[in-house]
Amino acid sequence: MRITASDVSRAVSGTLIGQDAIAQGCAFDSRTLQPHEAFVAIVGERDGHDFLSDARERGARFALVQRGRSIDQLTCIEVEDTVVALAAMGQMCRAQL
């Protein structure tokens, strides 16, 4: 499924930082991220924001991050809570099926 950063930004009430980008799926583990996927930085036992540079290097098209956590050279969508935003993004994708 192809998703755009601008569509995700609208669906999650986020702020798009950078150029619009198209992803072909998403991942929340930078080790399994495939090129052209979106990365969702989740704070858990480890903080997914610590792996944004890895995601960028692995070819992430854009990332869903908490406000103020964007990095250079990666389109980001800033939100209050990435877990809540991930659920909203899932609803958006399901509605497109």
JSON list of C-alpha atoms in Angstrom, two decimals:
[
{"chain": "A", "resi": 1, "resn": "MET", "atom": "CA", "xyz": [0.00, 0.00, 0.00]},
{"chain": "A", "resi": 2, "resn": "ARG", "atom": "CA", "xyz": [1.30, 3.44, -0.92]},
{"chain": "A", "resi": 3, "resn": "ILE", "atom": "CA", "xyz": [0.84, 6.21, 1.63]},
{"chain": "A", "resi": 4, "resn": "THR", "atom": "CA", "xyz": [1.92, 9.82, 1.48]},
{"chain": "A", "resi": 5, "resn": "ALA", "atom": "CA", "xyz": [3.32, 11.83, 4.34]},
{"chain": "A", "resi": 6, "resn": "SER", "atom": "CA", "xyz": [0.78, 14.58, 3.64]},
{"chain": "A", "resi": 7, "resn": "ASP", "atom": "CA", "xyz": [-2.15, 12.12, 3.87]},
{"chain": "A", "resi": 8, "resn": "VAL", "atom": "CA", "xyz": [-0.78, 10.64, 7.09]},
{"chain": "A", "resi": 9, "resn": "SER", "atom": "CA", "xyz": [-0.19, 14.11, 8.52]},
{"chain": "A", "resi": 10, "resn": "ARG", "atom": "CA", "xyz": [-3.83, 15.03, 7.93]},
{"chain": "A", "resi": 11, "resn": "ALA", "atom": "CA", "xyz": [-5.12, 11.71, 9.30]},
{"chain": "A", "resi": 12, "resn": "VAL", "atom": "CA", "xyz": [-3.13, 12.01, 12.53]},
{"chain": "A", "resi": 13, "resn": "SER", "atom": "CA", "xyz": [-3.52, 15.79, 12.96]},
{"chain": "A", "resi": 14, "resn": "GLY", "atom": "CA", "xyz": [0.24, 16.12, 12.76]},
{"chain": "A", "resi": 15, "resn": "THR", "atom": "CA", "xyz": [2.66, 18.73, 11.46]},
{"chain": "A", "resi": 16, "resn": "LEU", "atom": "CA", "xyz": [4.55, 17.82, 8.29]},
{"chain": "A", "resi": 17, "resn": "ILE", "atom": "CA", "xyz": [8.21, 18.85, 8.50]},
{"chain": "A", "resi": 18, "resn": "GLY", "atom": "CA", "xyz": [9.97, 18.66, 5.13]},
{"chain": "A", "resi": 19, "resn": "GLN", "atom": "CA", "xyz": [8.90, 17.57, 1.66]},
{"chain": "A", "resi": 20, "resn": "ASP", "atom": "CA", "xyz": [5.95, 15.29, 1.00]},
{"chain": "A", "resi": 21, "resn": "ALA", "atom": "CA", "xyz": [7.07, 11.69, 0.45]},
{"chain": "A", "resi": 22, "resn": "ILE", "atom": "CA", "xyz": [5.52, 8.39, -0.57]},
{"chain": "A", "resi": 23, "resn": "ALA", "atom": "CA", "xyz": [6.04, 5.21, 1.47]},
{"chain": "A", "resi": 24, "resn": "GLN", "atom": "CA", "xyz": [5.16, 1.62, 0.64]},
{"chain": "A", "resi": 25, "resn": "GLY", "atom": "CA", "xyz": [4.46, 0.37, 4.15]},
{"chain": "A", "resi": 26, "resn": "CYS", "atom": "CA", "xyz": [5.72, 1.16, 7.62]},
{"chain": "A", "resi": 27, "resn": "ALA", "atom": "CA", "xyz": [7.88, -0.23, 10.39]},
{"chain": "A", "resi": 28, "resn": "PHE", "atom": "CA", "xyz": [8.51, 0.62, 14.03]},
{"chain": "A", "resi": 29, "resn": "ASP", "atom": "CA", "xyz": [11.73, -1.38, 14.31]},
{"chain": "A", "resi": 30, "resn": "SER", "atom": "CA", "xyz": [14.60, 0.25, 12.41]},
{"chain": "A", "resi": 31, "resn": "ARG", "atom": "CA", "xyz": [16.34, -3.14, 12.09]},
{"chain": "A", "resi": 32, "resn": "THR", "atom": "CA", "xyz": [13.51, -4.53, 9.95]},
{"chain": "A", "resi": 33, "resn": "LEU", "atom": "CA", "xyz": [12.77, -1.32, 8.04]},
{"chain": "A", "resi": 34, "resn": "GLN", "atom": "CA", "xyz": [12.84, -1.78, 4.27]},
{"chain": "A", "resi": 35, "resn": "PRO", "atom": "CA", "xyz": [13.77, 1.01, 1.84]},
{"chain": "A", "resi": 36, "resn": "HIS", "atom": "CA", "xyz": [10.79, 3.17, 0.93]},
{"chain": "A", "resi": 37, "resn": "GLU", "atom": "CA", "xyz": [8.88, 2.43, 4.15]},
{"chain": "A", "resi": 38, "resn": "ALA", "atom": "CA", "xyz": [7.78, 4.93, 6.78]},
{"chain": "A", "resi": 39, "resn": "PHE", "atom": "CA", "xyz": [9.27, 4.67, 10.28]},
{"chain": "A", "resi": 40, "resn": "VAL", "atom": "CA", "xyz": [7.21, 5.12, 13.44]},
{"chain": "A", "resi": 41, "resn": "ALA", "atom": "CA", "xyz": [9.28, 6.16, 16.47]},
{"chain": "A", "resi": 42, "resn": "ILE", "atom": "CA", "xyz": [7.64, 4.55, 19.50]},
{"chain": "A", "resi": 43, "resn": "VAL", "atom": "CA", "xyz": [8.81, 5.13, 23.06]},
{"chain": "A", "resi": 44, "resn": "GLY", "atom": "CA", "xyz": [8.92, 1.83, 24.93]},
{"chain": "A", "resi": 45, "resn": "GLU", "atom": "CA", "xyz": [11.75, -0.10, 26.57]},
{"chain": "A", "resi": 46, "resn": "ARG", "atom": "CA", "xyz": [13.85, 1.77, 24.02]},
{"chain": "A", "resi": 47, "resn": "ASP", "atom": "CA", "xyz": [13.07, 5.15, 22.52]},
{"chain": "A", "resi": 48, "resn": "GLY", "atom": "CA", "xyz": [12.44, 4.78, 18.80]},
{"chain": "A", "resi": 49, "resn": "HIS", "atom": "CA", "xyz": [13.59, 8.38, 18.33]},
{"chain": "A", "resi": 50, "resn": "ASP", "atom": "CA", "xyz": [17.13, 7.19, 19.10]},
{"chain": "A", "resi": 51, "resn": "PHE", "atom": "CA", "xyz": [16.99, 5.20, 15.85]},
{"chain": "A", "resi": 52, "resn": "LEU", "atom": "CA", "xyz": [15.80, 7.92, 13.47]},
{"chain": "A", "resi": 53, "resn": "SER", "atom": "CA", "xyz": [19.25, 8.26, 11.90]},
{"chain": "A", "resi": 54, "resn": "ASP", "atom": "CA", "xyz": [19.36, 4.49, 11.35]},
{"chain": "A", "resi": 55, "resn": "ALA", "atom": "CA", "xyz": [15.92, 4.62, 9.74]},
{"chain": "A", "resi": 56, "resn": "ARG", "atom": "CA", "xyz": [17.04, 7.45, 7.45]},
{"chain": "A", "resi": 57, "resn": "GLU", "atom": "CA", "xyz": [20.16, 5.48, 6.45]},
{"chain": "A", "resi": 58, "resn": "ARG", "atom": "CA", "xyz": [18.04, 2.39, 5.72]},
{"chain": "A", "resi": 59, "resn": "GLY", "atom": "CA", "xyz": [15.91, 4.39, 3.29]},
{"chain": "A", "resi": 60, "resn": "ALA", "atom": "CA", "xyz": [12.91, 5.50, 5.33]},
{"chain": "A", "resi": 61, "resn": "ARG", "atom": "CA", "xyz": [10.75, 7.85, 3.26]},
{"chain": "A", "resi": 62, "resn": "PHE", "atom": "CA", "xyz": [9.36, 9.66, 6.31]},
{"chain": "A", "resi": 63, "resn": "ALA", "atom": "CA", "xyz": [8.95, 9.20, 10.05]},
{"chain": "A", "resi": 64, "resn": "LEU", "atom": "CA", "xyz": [6.18, 9.68, 12.58]},
{"chain": "A", "resi": 65, "resn": "VAL", "atom": "CA", "xyz": [7.75, 11.36, 15.64]},
{"chain": "A", "resi": 66, "resn": "GLN", "atom": "CA", "xyz": [6.81, 13.18, 18.82]},
{"chain": "A", "resi": 67, "resn": "ARG", "atom": "CA", "xyz": [6.76, 16.98, 18.64]},
{"chain": "A", "resi": 68, "resn": "GLY", "atom": "CA", "xyz": [10.25, 18.48, 18.63]},
{"chain": "A", "resi": 69, "resn": "ARG", "atom": "CA", "xyz": [11.99, 15.21, 17.72]},
{"chain": "A", "resi": 70, "resn": "SER", "atom": "CA", "xyz": [12.42, 15.68, 13.93]},
{"chain": "A", "resi": 71, "resn": "ILE", "atom": "CA", "xyz": [15.87, 15.22, 12.41]},
{"chain": "A", "resi": 72, "resn": "ASP", "atom": "CA", "xyz": [17.54, 16.79, 9.38]},
{"chain": "A", "resi": 73, "resn": "GLN", "atom": "CA", "xyz": [17.30, 15.15, 5.96]},
{"chain": "A", "resi": 74, "resn": "LEU", "atom": "CA", "xyz": [14.25, 13.06, 6.82]},
{"chain": "A", "resi": 75, "resn": "THR", "atom": "CA", "xyz": [10.67, 14.15, 6.28]},
{"chain": "A", "resi": 76, "resn": "CYS", "atom": "CA", "xyz": [8.90, 13.89, 9.64]},
{"chain": "A", "resi": 77, "resn": "ILE", "atom": "CA", "xyz": [5.35, 14.15, 10.90]},
{"chain": "A", "resi": 78, "resn": "GLU", "atom": "CA", "xyz": [5.32, 15.55, 14.42]},
{"chain": "A", "resi": 79, "resn": "VAL", "atom": "CA", "xyz": [2.51, 14.46, 16.77]},
{"chain": "A", "resi": 80, "resn": "GLU", "atom": "CA", "xyz": [1.82, 14.49, 20.50]},
{"chain": "A", "resi": 81, "resn": "ASP", "atom": "CA", "xyz": [1.80, 10.68, 20.85]},
{"chain": "A", "resi": 82, "resn": "THR", "atom": "CA", "xyz": [3.15, 8.33, 18.17]},
{"chain": "A", "resi": 83, "resn": "VAL", "atom": "CA", "xyz": [1.18, 5.33, 19.47]},
{"chain": "A", "resi": 84, "resn": "VAL", "atom": "CA", "xyz": [-2.12, 7.20, 19.15]},
{"chain": "A", "resi": 85, "resn": "ALA", "atom": "CA", "xyz": [-1.01, 8.49, 15.74]},
{"chain": "A", "resi": 86, "resn": "LEU", "atom": "CA", "xyz": [-0.09, 4.96, 14.62]},
{"chain": "A", "resi": 87, "resn": "ALA", "atom": "CA", "xyz": [-3.64, 3.83, 15.41]},
{"chain": "A", "resi": 88, "resn": "ALA", "atom": "CA", "xyz": [-5.05, 6.75, 13.39]},
{"chain": "A", "resi": 89, "resn": "MET", "atom": "CA", "xyz": [-2.70, 5.92, 10.52]},
{"chain": "A", "resi": 90, "resn": "GLY", "atom": "CA", "xyz": [-3.92, 2.32, 10.63]},
{"chain": "A", "resi": 91, "resn": "GLN", "atom": "CA", "xyz": [-7.53, 3.48, 10.40]},
{"chain": "A", "resi": 92, "resn": "MET", "atom": "CA", "xyz": [-6.62, 5.64, 7.40]},
{"chain": "A", "resi": 93, "resn": "CYS", "atom": "CA", "xyz": [-4.96, 2.70, 5.65]},
{"chain": "A", "resi": 94, "resn": "ARG", "atom": "CA", "xyz": [-7.84, 0.34, 6.43]},
{"chain": "A", "resi": 95, "resn": "ALA", "atom": "CA", "xyz": [-10.32, 2.85, 4.97]},
{"chain": "A", "resi": 96, "resn": "GLN", "atom": "CA", "xyz": [-8.36, 2.83, 1.70]},
{"chain": "A", "resi": 97, "resn": "LEU", "atom": "CA", "xyz": [-8.76, -0.94, 1.24]}
]
